[in-house]
Amino acid sequence: MNWFKDTIEISTNGKGLYSFTDAVQERIRRWGVQEGMCFLSIQHTSASLTINENYDPSAQADLEEFLEREAPEMQSWYEHTLEGPDDSSSHIRVMLTQTSLSIPVDEGRLSLGTWQGIYLFEHRARPHRRQVLVRCLGVA
Amino acid sequence: MNWFKDTIEISTNGKGLYSFTDAVQERIRRWGVQEGMCFLSIQHTSASLTINENYDPSAQADLEEFLEREAPEMQSWYEHTLEGPDDSSSHIRVMLTQTSLSIPVDEGRLSLGTWQGIYLFEHRARPHRRQVLVRCLGVA
Amino acid sequence: MNWFKDTIEISTNGKGLYSFTDAVQERIRRWGVQEGMCFLSIQHTSASLTINENYDPSAQADLEEFLEREAPEMQSWYEHTLEGPDDSSSHIRVMLTQTSLSIPVDEGRLSLGTWQGIYLFEHRARPHRRQVLVRCLGVA
């Protein structure tokens, strides 16, 4: 098996889900990996990863609204407020979602289900440039 | 190290936790893997994975009830309602749990703790057939 | 690629986040791994893993307080009460966080972001000794 690595940079424009399935798939294709395992890791504490429904934007809207209600900005009991009203809520949202994912590769493609997409979940209100590390162990 | 792969199919009969620890362990044994890493990935957006308490059914009942209260069906603010009352709540429950897991293999067995079991968490009310991809990198 | 393994033992003294980033980094250094993938797995159902903010203790306090509010001890609807008031809430907190993590290694170091730390999240009130399995596939 061989080892492949790259970094995907994602520009965000406020809170929400940003699909980057195609960017990962493009690396698998470029590397020529036929079979193996792909690992994704995010390097931030106010943005995270999730694999979820890729078809209907209203499903994504509900995921976003859920976290907005579940871990709102500026709760009275937050102690960590120096870095802005959306900082502590961001760390909570990171805790409730994922920082690392692993996805099998078969026949040269990510083995995702029909309705699965890979998303970066931005939890900060202002634009950011986010880094996701892509690693792949596979047969080229 | 060698590469092993299979798919485990799990028939569900409504919401809840379905243990499939034995099905994964059976693959490890059949492949003869002595040492390495086992990766599990679910291919759905309305069922997910979790490693949790395997002994007392009341512990599992509380996990199920927690999600039922935390992300109930048919909240007034859900936008995504076309695919049924349990669809948006399912995606939220997937986000809060796991879609991929990794478990070490040592001495021919999954290195789980005494009380740990591997579960598929079905979030849909009606019966489904679910696919979990099993991959193992290990020394046979 | 070579295979490295060890177990990190962490003594906890009540609920909260316990950083063990340095203990993982120490293994990577000792093994001389230059590039590869590091896998962490916890063997418990009342303690879990998370990668989150490593700098300001108030951020960690908010993560702890969030789970204390989200999944409190002794809710009236808990069925699983025989093992103490903090047992069912612990399993719920494990479900909402992580039991396994994967982190790339580059140039002999864990590729974490500047503000990321690796934490064991203890969900039990009394002291425990916890085991985290460390596995690394990499080029030494």
Short mmCIF file of C-alpha atoms in Angstrom, two decimals:
data_model
loop_
_atom_site.label_atom_id
_atom_site.label_comp_id
_atom_site.label_asym_id
_atom_site.label_seq_id
_atom_site.Cartn_x
_atom_site.Cartn_y
_atom_site.Cartn_z
CA MET A 1 0.00 0.00 0.00
CA ASN A 2 1.10 3.56 -0.70
CA TRP A 3 0.71 6.78 1.25
CA PHE A 4 -0.79 9.95 -0.24
CA LYS A 5 -1.28 13.35 1.36
CA ASP A 6 -2.66 16.76 0.62
CA THR A 7 -4.44 19.68 2.29
CA ILE A 8 -7.80 21.02 1.15
CA GLU A 9 -8.41 24.68 1.82
CA ILE A 10 -12.01 25.80 2.22
CA SER A 11 -13.07 29.44 2.33
CA THR A 12 -16.14 29.97 4.48
CA ASN A 13 -18.48 32.89 4.52
CA GLY A 14 -20.27 32.59 7.84
CA LYS A 15 -21.89 29.74 9.74
CA GLY A 16 -23.13 26.69 7.89
CA LEU A 17 -22.34 23.48 6.03
CA TYR A 18 -19.86 23.56 3.14
CA SER A 19 -19.67 20.45 0.97
CA PHE A 20 -16.20 19.35 -0.14
CA THR A 21 -16.93 15.80 -1.29
CA ASP A 22 -15.77 16.61 -4.82
CA ALA A 23 -12.47 18.02 -3.62
CA VAL A 24 -11.67 14.78 -1.76
CA GLN A 25 -12.82 12.64 -4.69
CA GLU A 26 -10.60 14.68 -7.01
CA ARG A 27 -7.52 13.79 -4.89
CA ILE A 28 -8.39 10.07 -4.95
CA ARG A 29 -8.70 10.21 -8.72
CA ARG A 30 -5.50 12.22 -9.19
CA TRP A 31 -3.54 9.80 -6.98
CA GLY A 32 -5.03 6.85 -8.83
CA VAL A 33 -5.98 5.07 -5.61
CA GLN A 34 -8.10 2.03 -6.44
CA GLU A 35 -8.63 0.61 -2.98
CA GLY A 36 -7.79 1.67 0.56
CA MET A 37 -8.73 4.10 3.29
CA CYS A 38 -9.07 7.88 3.23
CA PHE A 39 -8.64 9.92 6.42
CA LEU A 40 -9.82 13.51 6.93
CA SER A 41 -8.78 15.73 9.84
CA ILE A 42 -9.68 19.33 10.51
CA GLN A 43 -7.14 21.60 12.19
CA HIS A 44 -9.53 24.01 13.90
CA THR A 45 -11.53 24.33 17.11
CA SER A 46 -14.35 26.46 15.71
CA ALA A 47 -15.15 24.43 12.59
CA SER A 48 -15.72 20.69 12.31
CA LEU A 49 -16.59 17.78 10.00
CA THR A 50 -19.75 15.77 9.37
CA ILE A 51 -21.00 13.28 6.80
CA ASN A 52 -24.68 13.86 6.18
CA GLU A 53 -27.56 14.31 3.72
CA ASN A 54 -26.32 15.78 0.42
CA TYR A 55 -29.50 16.28 -1.55
CA ASP A 56 -32.08 18.62 -0.10
CA PRO A 57 -30.80 22.01 1.18
CA SER A 58 -33.67 22.08 3.70
CA ALA A 59 -32.10 19.07 5.49
CA GLN A 60 -28.87 21.04 5.85
CA ALA A 61 -30.81 24.08 7.04
CA ASP A 62 -32.31 21.98 9.83
CA LEU A 63 -28.88 20.71 10.93
CA GLU A 64 -27.66 24.31 11.10
CA GLU A 65 -30.73 25.50 12.97
CA PHE A 66 -30.47 22.60 15.42
CA LEU A 67 -26.97 23.64 16.51
CA GLU A 68 -28.04 27.27 16.63
CA ARG A 69 -30.73 26.31 19.12
CA GLU A 70 -28.71 23.65 20.94
CA ALA A 71 -25.57 25.68 21.50
CA PRO A 72 -26.56 29.32 20.99
CA GLU A 73 -24.20 32.24 21.18
CA MET A 74 -23.93 34.26 24.36
CA GLN A 75 -25.51 31.99 26.91
CA SER A 76 -25.53 33.69 30.31
CA TRP A 77 -23.41 30.92 31.86
CA TYR A 78 -20.56 31.04 29.30
CA GLU A 79 -17.26 31.91 30.98
CA HIS A 80 -15.27 32.02 27.74
CA THR A 81 -16.40 35.30 26.17
CA LEU A 82 -13.20 37.21 25.37
CA GLU A 83 -12.93 35.91 21.79
CA GLY A 84 -16.44 36.91 20.77
CA PRO A 85 -20.03 35.78 21.26
CA ASP A 86 -19.66 32.88 18.79
CA ASP A 87 -16.48 31.37 20.23
CA SER A 88 -17.65 29.19 23.11
CA SER A 89 -20.68 28.04 21.13
CA SER A 90 -18.25 27.06 18.34
CA HIS A 91 -16.18 24.85 20.61
CA ILE A 92 -19.35 23.14 21.87
CA ARG A 93 -20.50 22.52 18.29
CA VAL A 94 -17.09 21.04 17.46
CA MET A 95 -17.43 18.69 20.44
CA LEU A 96 -20.87 17.52 19.24
CA THR A 97 -19.73 16.83 15.67
CA GLN A 98 -16.43 15.38 14.32
CA THR A 99 -12.80 16.41 13.95
CA SER A 100 -11.70 13.27 12.10
CA LEU A 101 -13.40 10.95 9.60
CA SER A 102 -12.38 7.78 7.78
CA ILE A 103 -13.89 6.67 4.48
CA PRO A 104 -13.10 3.52 2.46
CA VAL A 105 -12.02 3.77 -1.19
CA ASP A 106 -13.18 1.08 -3.62
CA GLU A 107 -12.76 0.88 -7.38
CA GLY A 108 -11.15 4.30 -7.43
CA ARG A 109 -13.93 6.11 -5.60
CA LEU A 110 -14.91 7.10 -2.05
CA SER A 111 -17.42 4.50 -0.80
CA LEU A 112 -20.06 6.92 0.37
CA GLY A 113 -23.76 6.07 0.38
CA THR A 114 -25.99 7.63 -2.28
CA TRP A 115 -27.17 10.45 -0.02
CA GLN A 116 -23.94 11.05 1.88
CA GLY A 117 -21.84 14.16 1.41
CA ILE A 118 -18.74 15.32 3.29
CA TYR A 119 -19.16 18.71 4.94
CA LEU A 120 -17.10 21.25 6.74
CA PHE A 121 -19.27 22.81 9.43
CA GLU A 122 -18.29 26.43 9.98
CA HIS A 123 -19.34 27.65 13.43
CA ARG A 124 -17.96 31.18 13.26
CA ALA A 125 -19.99 34.10 11.92
CA ARG A 126 -17.16 35.80 10.02
CA PRO A 127 -15.35 34.43 6.93
CA HIS A 128 -12.45 32.04 7.55
CA ARG A 129 -9.97 29.98 5.55
CA ARG A 130 -10.07 26.42 6.86
CA GLN A 131 -7.61 23.55 6.39
CA VAL A 132 -8.63 19.90 6.12
CA LEU A 133 -5.81 17.33 5.97
CA VAL A 134 -6.43 14.47 3.53
CA ARG A 135 -4.44 11.27 3.96
CA CYS A 136 -4.91 8.09 1.97
CA LEU A 137 -3.44 4.65 2.42
CA GLY A 138 -4.13 2.67 -0.70
CA VAL A 139 -3.21 0.67 -3.74
CA ALA A 140 -2.59 2.88 -6.78
CA MET B 1 0.25 -5.67 6.47
CA ASN B 2 -2.67 -7.01 4.47
CA TRP B 3 -6.00 -5.50 3.52
CA PHE B 4 -9.35 -7.16 4.23
CA LYS B 5 -12.85 -5.98 3.36
CA ASP B 6 -16.48 -6.98 3.74
CA THR B 7 -19.93 -5.47 4.19
CA ILE B 8 -22.18 -6.25 7.14
CA GLU B 9 -25.90 -6.01 6.48
CA ILE B 10 -28.15 -5.24 9.43
CA SER B 11 -31.94 -5.46 9.28
CA THR B 12 -33.60 -2.96 11.58
CA ASN B 13 -37.13 -2.97 12.87
CA GLY B 14 -37.68 0.59 14.01
CA LYS B 15 -35.68 3.08 16.04
CA GLY B 16 -33.05 1.87 18.47
CA LEU B 17 -29.62 0.37 19.06
CA TYR B 18 -28.66 -2.85 17.25
CA SER B 19 -25.48 -4.57 18.44
CA PHE B 20 -23.24 -6.04 15.74
CA THR B 21 -20.02 -6.54 17.72
CA ASP B 22 -20.11 -10.29 17.05
CA ALA B 23 -20.47 -9.81 13.29
CA VAL B 24 -17.32 -7.66 13.21
CA GLN B 25 -15.42 -10.05 15.47
CA GLU B 26 -16.43 -12.95 13.21
CA ARG B 27 -14.77 -11.22 10.21
CA ILE B 28 -11.55 -10.64 12.16
CA ARG B 29 -11.47 -14.32 13.11
CA ARG B 30 -12.29 -15.54 9.60
CA TRP B 31 -9.56 -13.33 8.09
CA GLY B 32 -7.10 -14.51 10.73
CA VAL B 33 -6.01 -10.96 11.55
CA GLN B 34 -3.76 -11.05 14.61
CA GLU B 35 -2.89 -7.39 14.89
CA GLY B 36 -3.89 -4.19 13.13
CA MET B 37 -6.71 -1.70 12.77
CA CYS B 38 -10.38 -2.23 11.93
CA PHE B 39 -12.44 0.55 10.31
CA LEU B 40 -16.24 0.74 10.23
CA SER B 41 -18.25 3.12 8.03
CA ILE B 42 -21.99 3.42 7.66
CA GLN B 43 -23.43 4.37 4.28
CA HIS B 44 -26.62 6.08 5.46
CA THR B 45 -27.83 9.48 6.62
CA SER B 46 -30.64 8.25 8.88
CA ALA B 47 -28.73 5.57 10.83
CA SER B 48 -25.36 5.91 12.55
CA LEU B 49 -22.72 4.17 14.69
CA THR B 50 -21.79 4.30 18.36
CA ILE B 51 -19.64 2.33 20.78
CA ASN B 52 -21.34 2.20 24.14
CA GLU B 53 -22.49 0.16 27.17
CA ASN B 54 -23.18 -3.47 26.19
CA TYR B 55 -24.52 -4.99 29.35
CA ASP B 56 -27.69 -3.50 30.77
CA PRO B 57 -30.57 -2.89 28.31
CA SER B 58 -31.76 -0.01 30.49
CA ALA B 59 -28.58 1.91 29.61
CA GLN B 60 -29.43 1.52 25.94
CA ALA B 61 -33.02 2.56 26.59
CA ASP B 62 -31.75 5.81 28.11
CA LEU B 63 -29.54 6.54 25.09
CA GLU B 64 -32.55 6.04 22.82
CA GLU B 65 -34.81 8.17 24.99
CA PHE B 66 -32.20 10.92 25.16
CA LEU B 67 -32.12 11.31 21.38
CA GLU B 68 -35.91 11.10 21.24
CA ARG B 69 -36.10 14.09 23.59
CA GLU B 70 -33.06 15.91 22.17
CA ALA B 71 -34.02 15.72 18.51
CA PRO B 72 -37.73 14.85 18.44
CA GLU B 73 -39.75 14.28 15.30
CA MET B 74 -41.81 17.08 13.83
CA GLN B 75 -40.41 20.12 15.53
CA SER B 76 -42.28 23.21 14.40
CA TRP B 77 -39.12 24.80 12.98
CA TYR B 78 -38.11 21.84 10.75
CA GLU B 79 -38.00 22.87 7.09
CA HIS B 80 -37.19 19.38 5.82
CA THR B 81 -40.50 17.56 6.17
CA LEU B 82 -41.21 16.02 2.74
CA GLU B 83 -39.60 12.67 3.54
CA GLY B 84 -41.61 12.07 6.70
CA PRO B 85 -41.73 13.25 10.31
CA ASP B 86 -38.67 11.17 11.32
CA ASP B 87 -36.34 12.31 8.54
CA SER B 88 -34.90 15.60 9.74
CA SER B 89 -34.64 14.28 13.30
CA SER B 90 -32.69 11.31 11.85
CA HIS B 91 -30.13 13.53 10.17
CA ILE B 92 -29.65 15.47 13.41
CA ARG B 93 -29.13 12.23 15.35
CA VAL B 94 -26.58 11.11 12.77
CA MET B 95 -24.72 14.40 13.23
CA LEU B 96 -24.62 13.93 17.02
CA THR B 97 -23.30 10.35 16.85
CA GLN B 98 -20.77 8.72 14.47
CA THR B 99 -20.54 7.66 10.84
CA SER B 100 -17.04 6.12 11.10
CA LEU B 101 -15.21 4.26 13.86
CA SER B 102 -11.74 2.76 14.20
CA ILE B 103 -10.92 -0.11 16.58
CA PRO B 104 -7.52 -1.78 17.18
CA VAL B 105 -7.10 -5.54 16.77
CA ASP B 106 -4.74 -7.37 19.12
CA GLU B 107 -4.09 -11.10 19.50
CA GLY B 108 -6.78 -11.86 16.96
CA ARG B 109 -9.56 -9.89 18.66
CA LEU B 110 -11.10 -6.41 18.62
CA SER B 111 -9.57 -4.45 21.51
CA LEU B 112 -12.80 -3.23 23.03
CA GLY B 113 -13.21 -2.55 26.74
CA THR B 114 -15.18 -5.02 28.85
CA TRP B 115 -18.40 -3.03 28.67
CA GLN B 116 -18.07 -1.73 25.12
CA GLY B 117 -20.28 -2.94 22.29
CA ILE B 118 -20.53 -1.73 18.69
CA TYR B 119 -24.00 -0.52 17.75
CA LEU B 120 -25.88 0.59 14.71
CA PHE B 121 -28.28 3.32 15.77
CA GLU B 122 -31.43 3.22 13.64
CA HIS B 123 -33.19 6.59 13.61
CA ARG B 124 -36.07 5.72 11.29
CA ALA B 125 -39.38 4.31 12.53
CA ARG B 126 -39.90 1.81 9.73
CA PRO B 127 -37.76 -1.32 9.02
CA HIS B 128 -34.62 -0.81 6.93
CA ARG B 129 -31.70 -2.86 5.63
CA ARG B 130 -28.48 -1.07 6.56
CA GLN B 131 -24.94 -1.50 5.21
CA VAL B 132 -21.81 -1.12 7.32
CA LEU B 133 -18.48 -1.33 5.51
CA VAL B 134 -15.77 -3.23 7.40
CA ARG B 135 -12.14 -2.69 6.45
CA CYS B 136 -9.13 -4.11 8.21
CA LEU B 137 -5.45 -3.43 7.81
CA GLY B 138 -3.55 -6.09 9.64
CA VAL B 139 -1.11 -8.94 9.97
CA ALA B 140 -2.75 -12.32 9.29
CA MET C 1 5.12 1.41 6.76
CA ASN C 2 5.60 0.08 10.29
CA TRP C 3 3.18 -0.55 13.13
CA PHE C 4 3.60 0.86 16.62
CA LYS C 5 1.44 0.38 19.69
CA ASP C 6 1.16 1.43 23.30
CA THR C 7 -1.42 2.19 25.99
CA ILE C 8 -1.65 5.52 27.77
CA GLU C 9 -3.03 5.38 31.29
CA ILE C 10 -4.73 8.51 32.60
CA SER C 11 -5.74 8.97 36.25
CA THR C 12 -8.80 11.13 36.61
CA ASN C 13 -10.05 12.92 39.67
CA GLY C 14 -13.68 13.64 38.88
CA LYS C 15 -15.55 14.98 35.87
CA GLY C 16 -13.76 17.12 33.34
CA LEU C 17 -11.28 17.40 30.48
CA TYR C 18 -7.79 15.93 30.90
CA SER C 19 -5.24 16.84 28.23
CA PHE C 20 -2.91 14.06 27.08
CA THR C 21 -1.55 15.59 23.88
CA ASP C 22 2.01 15.47 25.22
CA ALA C 23 1.76 11.77 26.11
CA VAL C 24 0.76 10.92 22.53
CA GLN C 25 3.45 13.19 21.07
CA GLU C 26 6.02 11.51 23.32
CA ARG C 27 5.17 8.09 21.80
CA ILE C 28 5.50 9.44 18.25
CA ARG C 29 8.92 10.85 19.13
CA ARG C 30 10.09 7.71 20.91
CA TRP C 31 9.02 5.53 17.97
CA GLY C 32 10.72 7.92 15.55
CA VAL C 33 7.66 8.06 13.28
CA GLN C 34 8.22 10.72 10.63
CA GLU C 35 5.01 10.38 8.64
CA GLY C 36 1.83 8.35 8.94
CA MET C 37 -1.40 8.09 10.89
CA CYS C 38 -2.01 7.89 14.63
CA PHE C 39 -5.17 6.23 16.00
CA LEU C 40 -6.56 6.69 19.52
CA SER C 41 -9.27 4.52 21.07
CA ILE C 42 -10.74 4.67 24.54
CA GLN C 43 -11.83 1.44 26.23
CA HIS C 44 -14.56 2.85 28.47
CA THR C 45 -18.26 3.71 28.36
CA SER C 46 -18.18 6.51 30.93
CA ALA C 47 -15.22 8.48 29.59
CA SER C 48 -14.58 9.63 26.03
CA LEU C 49 -12.26 11.55 23.69
CA THR C 50 -12.40 14.99 22.10
CA ILE C 51 -10.04 17.30 20.24
CA ASN C 52 -10.74 20.88 21.24
CA GLU C 53 -9.44 24.27 22.36
CA ASN C 54 -6.18 23.91 24.31
CA TYR C 55 -5.45 27.44 25.44
CA ASP C 56 -8.00 29.11 27.67
CA PRO C 57 -9.28 27.04 30.63
CA SER C 58 -12.57 28.95 30.46
CA ALA C 59 -13.29 27.35 27.07
CA GLN C 60 -12.88 23.93 28.67
CA ALA C 61 -15.07 24.97 31.59
CA ASP C 62 -17.85 25.83 29.12
CA LEU C 63 -17.58 22.43 27.40
CA GLU C 64 -17.88 20.75 30.79
CA GLU C 65 -20.80 22.92 31.85
CA PHE C 66 -22.56 22.31 28.53
CA LEU C 67 -22.60 18.54 29.05
CA GLU C 68 -23.61 18.99 32.69
CA ARG C 69 -26.67 20.91 31.49
CA GLU C 70 -27.30 18.83 28.39
CA ALA C 71 -27.12 15.41 30.02
CA PRO C 72 -27.50 16.01 33.75
CA GLU C 73 -27.35 13.33 36.41
CA MET C 74 -30.53 11.80 37.74
CA GLN C 75 -33.09 12.85 35.20
CA SER C 76 -36.52 11.60 36.21
CA TRP C 77 -36.85 9.51 33.04
CA TYR C 78 -33.57 7.59 33.40
CA GLU C 79 -34.20 3.85 33.67
CA HIS C 80 -30.55 2.95 34.21
CA THR C 81 -29.96 4.04 37.81
CA LEU C 82 -28.44 1.02 39.60
CA GLU C 83 -24.83 2.03 38.95
CA GLY C 84 -25.16 5.50 40.40
CA PRO C 85 -26.61 8.89 39.49
CA ASP C 86 -23.74 9.70 37.10
CA ASP C 87 -23.82 6.47 35.09
CA SER C 88 -26.57 6.98 32.51
CA SER C 89 -25.53 10.60 32.00
CA SER C 90 -21.99 9.30 31.35
CA HIS C 91 -23.12 6.96 28.59
CA ILE C 92 -25.05 9.80 26.95
CA ARG C 93 -22.00 12.07 27.09
CA VAL C 94 -19.88 9.31 25.53
CA MET C 95 -22.43 9.04 22.70
CA LEU C 96 -22.25 12.81 22.05
CA THR C 97 -18.45 12.92 21.95
CA GLN C 98 -15.89 10.41 20.53
CA THR C 99 -14.52 6.98 21.31
CA SER C 100 -11.97 6.93 18.47
CA LEU C 101 -9.84 9.61 16.80
CA SER C 102 -7.34 9.63 13.96
CA ILE C 103 -4.56 12.22 13.61
CA PRO C 104 -1.95 12.53 10.84
CA VAL C 105 1.76 12.58 11.67
CA ASP C 106 4.07 14.79 9.58
CA GLU C 107 7.75 15.56 10.07
CA GLY C 108 7.81 13.59 13.29
CA ARG C 109 4.92 15.40 14.96
CA LEU C 110 1.14 15.12 15.33
CA SER C 111 -0.45 17.45 12.77
CA LEU C 112 -2.78 19.26 15.13
CA GLY C 113 -3.85 22.85 14.61
CA THR C 114 -2.33 25.55 16.81
CA TRP C 115 -5.24 25.57 19.24
CA GLN C 116 -6.06 21.87 19.21
CA GLY C 117 -5.41 19.61 22.16
CA ILE C 118 -6.34 15.96 22.70
CA TYR C 119 -8.52 15.39 25.74
CA LEU C 120 -9.91 12.54 27.74
CA PHE C 121 -13.35 13.57 28.95
CA GLU C 122 -14.10 11.96 32.31
CA HIS C 123 -17.85 11.74 32.93
CA ARG C 124 -17.77 10.02 36.34
CA ALA C 125 -17.62 11.93 39.60
CA ARG C 126 -15.20 9.61 41.38
CA PRO C 127 -11.49 9.04 40.46
CA HIS C 128 -10.78 6.44 37.76
CA ARG C 129 -7.80 5.00 35.92
CA ARG C 130 -8.52 5.18 32.19
CA GLN C 131 -6.86 3.40 29.27
CA VAL C 132 -6.39 4.94 25.81
CA LEU C 133 -4.94 2.70 23.12
CA VAL C 134 -2.43 4.41 20.81
CA ARG C 135 -1.70 2.83 17.44
CA CYS C 136 0.47 4.31 14.73
CA LEU C 137 1.05 3.27 11.16
CA GLY C 138 4.01 5.15 9.86
CA VAL C 139 7.48 5.49 8.39
CA ALA C 140 10.16 5.53 11.07
#
